[in-house]
Structures are given as C-alpha cells and as structure tokens.
PDB file of C-alpha atoms in Angstrom:
ATOM      1  CA  MET A   1      82.007 -16.225  66.169  1.00  0.00           C
ATOM      2  CA  PRO A   2      80.501 -12.793  66.193  1.00  0.00           C
ATOM      3  CA  ILE A   3      79.929 -11.298  69.648  1.00  0.00           C
ATOM      4  CA  GLU A   4      75.992 -11.069  69.455  1.00  0.00           C
ATOM      5  CA  ASP A   5      76.365 -14.888  69.462  1.00  0.00           C
ATOM      6  CA  LEU A   6      76.809 -14.665  73.089  1.00  0.00           C
ATOM      7  CA  MET A   7      73.841 -12.908  73.612  1.00  0.00           C
ATOM      8  CA  TRP A   8      70.907 -14.541  75.484  1.00  0.00           C
ATOM      9  CA  GLY A   9      67.656 -13.195  76.717  1.00  0.00           C
ATOM     10  CA  LEU A  10      68.644  -9.623  76.043  1.00  0.00           C
ATOM     11  CA  HIS A  11      65.169  -9.296  73.839  1.00  0.00           C
ATOM     12  CA  ASP A  12      63.210  -8.549  76.945  1.00  0.00           C
ATOM     13  CA  ARG A  13      64.778  -4.813  76.854  1.00  0.00           C
ATOM     14  CA  SER A  14      65.939  -5.152  80.524  1.00  0.00           C
ATOM     15  CA  PRO A  15      69.120  -6.610  79.930  1.00  0.00           C
ATOM     16  CA  CYS A  16      71.230  -6.269  82.995  1.00  0.00           C
ATOM     17  CA  HIS A  17      70.063  -6.750  86.531  1.00  0.00           C
ATOM     18  CA  TYR A  18      71.413  -4.537  89.267  1.00  0.00           C
ATOM     19  CA  ASN A  19      71.255  -4.118  92.786  1.00  0.00           C
ATOM     20  CA  PRO A  20      68.753  -1.524  93.607  1.00  0.00           C
ATOM     21  CA  GLU A  21      69.867  -0.749  97.219  1.00  0.00           C
ATOM     22  CA  VAL A  22      73.128   0.394  95.454  1.00  0.00           C
ATOM     23  CA  GLU A  23      72.475   4.360  95.002  1.00  0.00           C
ATOM     24  CA  PRO A  24      73.810   5.762  91.538  1.00  0.00           C
ATOM     25  CA  PHE A  25      77.444   7.193  91.729  1.00  0.00           C
ATOM     26  CA  ASP A  26      77.929   6.424  95.175  1.00  0.00           C
ATOM     27  CA  ARG A  27      81.748   7.651  95.595  1.00  0.00           C
ATOM     28  CA  ASP A  28      82.945   4.982  98.265  1.00  0.00           C
ATOM     29  CA  ALA A  29      81.113   2.261  96.283  1.00  0.00           C
ATOM     30  CA  SER A  30      83.021   3.450  93.302  1.00  0.00           C
ATOM     31  CA  ALA A  31      86.304   3.342  95.021  1.00  0.00           C
ATOM     32  CA  LYS A  32      85.811   0.003  96.168  1.00  0.00           C
ATOM     33  CA  ILE A  33      84.855  -1.112  92.756  1.00  0.00           C
ATOM     34  CA  GLN A  34      88.358   0.483  91.159  1.00  0.00           C
ATOM     35  CA  LEU A  35      90.276  -1.257  94.172  1.00  0.00           C
ATOM     36  CA  THR A  36      88.394  -4.649  93.313  1.00  0.00           C
ATOM     37  CA  VAL A  37      89.693  -3.887  89.338  1.00  0.00           C
ATOM     38  CA  VAL A  38      93.048  -3.087  90.476  1.00  0.00           C
ATOM     39  CA  ALA A  39      93.252  -5.988  92.628  1.00  0.00           C
ATOM     40  CA  MET A  40      92.321  -8.304  89.798  1.00  0.00           C
ATOM     41  CA  LYS A  41      94.378  -6.877  87.408  1.00  0.00           C
ATOM     42  CA  SER A  42      97.487  -7.372  89.528  1.00  0.00           C
ATOM     43  CA  SER A  43      96.388 -11.011  90.143  1.00  0.00           C
ATOM     44  CA  GLU A  44      95.787 -10.362  94.014  1.00  0.00           C
ATOM     45  CA  ALA A  45      93.033 -11.824  95.814  1.00  0.00           C
ATOM     46  CA  VAL A  46      89.779  -9.563  96.074  1.00  0.00           C
ATOM     47  CA  PRO A  47      89.472  -8.690 100.017  1.00  0.00           C
ATOM     48  CA  ASP A  48      87.651 -11.125 102.035  1.00  0.00           C
ATOM     49  CA  GLN A  49      87.955 -13.812  99.172  1.00  0.00           C
ATOM     50  CA  PRO A  50      90.439 -16.488  98.395  1.00  0.00           C
ATOM     51  CA  LYS A  51      92.260 -15.873  95.037  1.00  0.00           C
ATOM     52  CA  GLY A  52      90.137 -17.791  92.173  1.00  0.00           C
ATOM     53  CA  SER A  53      87.050 -18.648  94.182  1.00  0.00           C
ATOM     54  CA  LEU A  54      83.683 -18.239  92.720  1.00  0.00           C
ATOM     55  CA  ARG A  55      81.133 -15.990  94.282  1.00  0.00           C
ATOM     56  CA  PRO A  56      77.492 -17.533  92.752  1.00  0.00           C
ATOM     57  CA  ASP A  57      75.621 -15.153  94.444  1.00  0.00           C
ATOM     58  CA  CYS A  58      77.197 -12.000  93.030  1.00  0.00           C
ATOM     59  CA  LEU A  59      77.142 -13.620  89.552  1.00  0.00           C
ATOM     60  CA  THR A  60      73.432 -14.618  89.734  1.00  0.00           C
ATOM     61  CA  SER A  61      72.582 -11.149  91.013  1.00  0.00           C
ATOM     62  CA  PHE A  62      73.743  -9.823  87.676  1.00  0.00           C
ATOM     63  CA  ASN A  63      72.922 -10.556  84.020  1.00  0.00           C
ATOM     64  CA  LEU A  64      76.028 -11.648  82.342  1.00  0.00           C
ATOM     65  CA  ASN A  65      74.698 -10.590  79.188  1.00  0.00           C
ATOM     66  CA  CYS A  66      75.037  -7.016  80.036  1.00  0.00           C
ATOM     67  CA  LEU A  67      78.857  -7.768  79.907  1.00  0.00           C
ATOM     68  CA  VAL A  68      78.415  -8.525  76.197  1.00  0.00           C
ATOM     69  CA  LEU A  69      76.424  -5.440  75.887  1.00  0.00           C
ATOM     70  CA  PHE A  70      79.184  -3.409  77.632  1.00  0.00           C
ATOM     71  CA  ALA A  71      81.929  -5.075  75.538  1.00  0.00           C
ATOM     72  CA  THR A  72      80.015  -4.410  72.101  1.00  0.00           C
ATOM     73  CA  LEU A  73      79.345  -0.587  73.372  1.00  0.00           C
ATOM     74  CA  TYR A  74      83.167  -0.352  74.045  1.00  0.00           C
ATOM     75  CA  GLN A  75      84.178  -1.877  70.753  1.00  0.00           C
ATOM     76  CA  GLU A  76      81.590   0.354  68.654  1.00  0.00           C
ATOM     77  CA  LYS A  77      81.627   3.477  70.390  1.00  0.00           C
ATOM     78  CA  ASN A  78      78.159   4.132  69.230  1.00  0.00           C
ATOM     79  CA  VAL A  79      74.609   2.819  70.584  1.00  0.00           C
ATOM     80  CA  SER A  80      73.030   2.449  67.244  1.00  0.00           C
ATOM     81  CA  ARG A  81      75.633  -0.061  65.879  1.00  0.00           C
ATOM     82  CA  ALA A  82      75.816  -1.675  69.153  1.00  0.00           C
ATOM     83  CA  ALA A  83      72.258  -2.379  69.201  1.00  0.00           C
ATOM     84  CA  LYS A  84      72.449  -3.518  65.724  1.00  0.00           C
ATOM     85  CA  LEU A  85      75.159  -6.135  66.194  1.00  0.00           C
ATOM     86  CA  LEU A  86      73.182  -7.188  69.729  1.00  0.00           C
ATOM     87  CA  LYS A  87      70.001  -7.393  67.573  1.00  0.00           C
ATOM     88  CA  ILE A  88      68.257  -5.277  70.024  1.00  0.00           C
ATOM     89  CA  SER A  89      66.502  -1.855  70.254  1.00  0.00           C
ATOM     90  CA  GLN A  90      68.476   0.875  70.357  1.00  0.00           C
ATOM     91  CA  PRO A  91      66.458   2.085  73.923  1.00  0.00           C
ATOM     92  CA  ALA A  92      67.576  -1.420  75.279  1.00  0.00           C
ATOM     93  CA  VAL A  93      70.947  -0.569  74.780  1.00  0.00           C
ATOM     94  CA  SER A  94      70.465   2.821  76.585  1.00  0.00           C
ATOM     95  CA  ASN A  95      68.605   0.895  79.368  1.00  0.00           C
ATOM     96  CA  GLY A  96      71.138  -1.650  79.586  1.00  0.00           C
ATOM     97  CA  LEU A  97      73.931   1.091  79.996  1.00  0.00           C
ATOM     98  CA  ALA A  98      71.659   3.025  82.695  1.00  0.00           C
ATOM     99  CA  LYS A  99      71.683  -0.113  84.868  1.00  0.00           C
ATOM    100  CA  LEU A 100      75.607  -0.750  84.150  1.00  0.00           C
ATOM    101  CA  ARG A 101      76.129   2.819  85.383  1.00  0.00           C
ATOM    102  CA  VAL A 102      74.361   2.175  88.671  1.00  0.00           C
ATOM    103  CA  GLN A 103      76.040  -1.222  89.081  1.00  0.00           C
ATOM    104  CA  PHE A 104      79.400  -0.007  88.261  1.00  0.00           C
ATOM    105  CA  GLN A 105      78.851   3.438  89.991  1.00  0.00           C
ATOM    106  CA  ASP A 106      80.294   5.548  87.322  1.00  0.00           C
ATOM    107  CA  VAL A 107      79.100   7.276  84.068  1.00  0.00           C
ATOM    108  CA  LEU A 108      81.091   4.685  82.209  1.00  0.00           C
ATOM    109  CA  PHE A 109      80.448   6.401  78.627  1.00  0.00           C
ATOM    110  CA  SER A 110      79.843  10.113  77.694  1.00  0.00           C
ATOM    111  CA  ARG A 111      78.596  11.165  74.226  1.00  0.00           C
ATOM    112  CA  ALA A 112      80.688  13.491  72.476  1.00  0.00           C
ATOM    113  CA  ASN A 113      81.225  14.161  68.872  1.00  0.00           C
ATOM    114  CA  ASN A 114      78.514  11.490  67.843  1.00  0.00           C
ATOM    115  CA  GLN A 115      80.482   8.796  69.850  1.00  0.00           C
ATOM    116  CA  MET A 116      80.392   7.144  72.987  1.00  0.00           C
ATOM    117  CA  THR A 117      83.644   8.028  75.009  1.00  0.00           C
ATOM    118  CA  PRO A 118      84.802   5.937  77.802  1.00  0.00           C
ATOM    119  CA  THR A 119      85.853   6.811  81.105  1.00  0.00           C
ATOM    120  CA  PRO A 120      88.990   5.516  82.849  1.00  0.00           C
ATOM    121  CA  LEU A 121      87.116   2.840  84.594  1.00  0.00           C
ATOM    122  CA  VAL A 122      85.737   1.598  81.408  1.00  0.00           C
ATOM    123  CA  ASP A 123      89.465   1.046  79.745  1.00  0.00           C
ATOM    124  CA  GLU A 124      90.274  -0.832  83.202  1.00  0.00           C
ATOM    125  CA  ILE A 125      87.108  -2.848  82.807  1.00  0.00           C
ATOM    126  CA  ALA A 126      87.624  -3.748  79.270  1.00  0.00           C
ATOM    127  CA  GLU A 127      91.285  -4.739  79.863  1.00  0.00           C
ATOM    128  CA  LEU A 128      90.053  -7.590  82.073  1.00  0.00           C
ATOM    129  CA  LEU A 129      86.643  -8.102  80.358  1.00  0.00           C
ATOM    130  CA  MET A 130      87.453  -8.646  76.705  1.00  0.00           C
ATOM    131  CA  PRO A 131      90.122 -11.594  77.122  1.00  0.00           C
ATOM    132  CA  LEU A 132      87.506 -13.247  79.135  1.00  0.00           C
ATOM    133  CA  LEU A 133      84.379 -12.885  76.648  1.00  0.00           C
ATOM    134  CA  VAL A 134      86.904 -13.723  73.943  1.00  0.00           C
ATOM    135  CA  GLY A 135      87.669 -17.037  75.875  1.00  0.00           C
ATOM    136  CA  VAL A 136      84.067 -17.838  76.304  1.00  0.00           C
ATOM    137  CA  GLN A 137      83.342 -17.208  72.761  1.00  0.00           C
ATOM    138  CA  HIS A 138      86.175 -19.708  72.006  1.00  0.00           C
ATOM    139  CA  LEU A 139      85.073 -22.216  74.365  1.00  0.00           C
ATOM    140  CA  LEU A 140      81.231 -21.938  72.877  1.00  0.00           C
ATOM    141  CA  THR A 141      82.438 -22.197  69.206  1.00  0.00           C
ATOM    142  CA  ARG A 142      85.124 -25.136  70.131  1.00  0.00           C
ATOM    143  CA  HIS A 143      82.273 -27.082  72.014  1.00  0.00           C
ATOM    144  CA  ARG A 144      79.248 -26.256  69.961  1.00  0.00           C
ATOM    145  CA  PRO A 145      77.414 -29.387  68.661  1.00  0.00           C
ATOM    146  CA  GLU A 146      77.517 -29.790  64.791  1.00  0.00           C
ATOM    147  CA  THR A 147      74.203 -29.333  63.172  1.00  0.00           C
TER     148      THR A 147
END
C-alpha cells in the first residue's frame, strides 16, 4: 500500500494541528521533546506517565496525518515529490512542515542542494515513526474489506 493511502483530510491545506500556545523554537521545550524521544527509544516510560499508556488528549490535539507528511518528506527529501505522492499541493506540504516545526520546536529540514536535509532530531523521530507507520499500513491493508 502506498504511503499516500494513509492520508485522510490533508486536502484542506492545513494538514497539521499544533498548540498555538507553544512558541516556535523554545529551547526548553525542544530539550523536553528530545528527552521524550530518547525515553521512548530506550523503552522507558515518559515522565509522569505509565509505560504504554495512551494520552488521548495529546493525540486528538495533533493531526496524525502530519506524521505521514513528515514520513513522506523524510523519505523523499523533496517538497515537490512529497506533495505529488501525498496528492496535495506543494504549499500544503510547506504549511504542514511549518506546523511540524512549531510542534517539535526544531527546524526539522533545511534546504541544501535542491534537497531537504533532516536535522538530527528528524532522524531520531523517523527511527521511531517509520516502523509505526509501516505497522499501521500493514494493519489497514490486512483488514481492508474486499471491494
């Protein structure tokens, strides 16, 4: 199943929801996010949260389609190709990236030599995210009703 089959609702040109109370590139918030990524990577519990517990408030305040946008941009390293795969406009990908930058308090990707170069935080996020999206893709493909 292509990655674009995981997309729902990105055609409204506002693919990502973020918390407007968070100021862009707040170094303290960035450090907390990086600690959370490290904790998740090492299979430890996130602070103040039991291991394996779900926080619906966190998930419902963020458009999970943004994670597919992130993954596609990570794979393609090009906004135009990512937009084509996701079947959305190039400005929609750029807008989504801007919102992801605010959410993660990091530049995430920088343009260099006609390519989007990921920051170290992107590589850490992708290491966790890509297997999850592949698992969701497998789950959706496996349990898709026959048409």
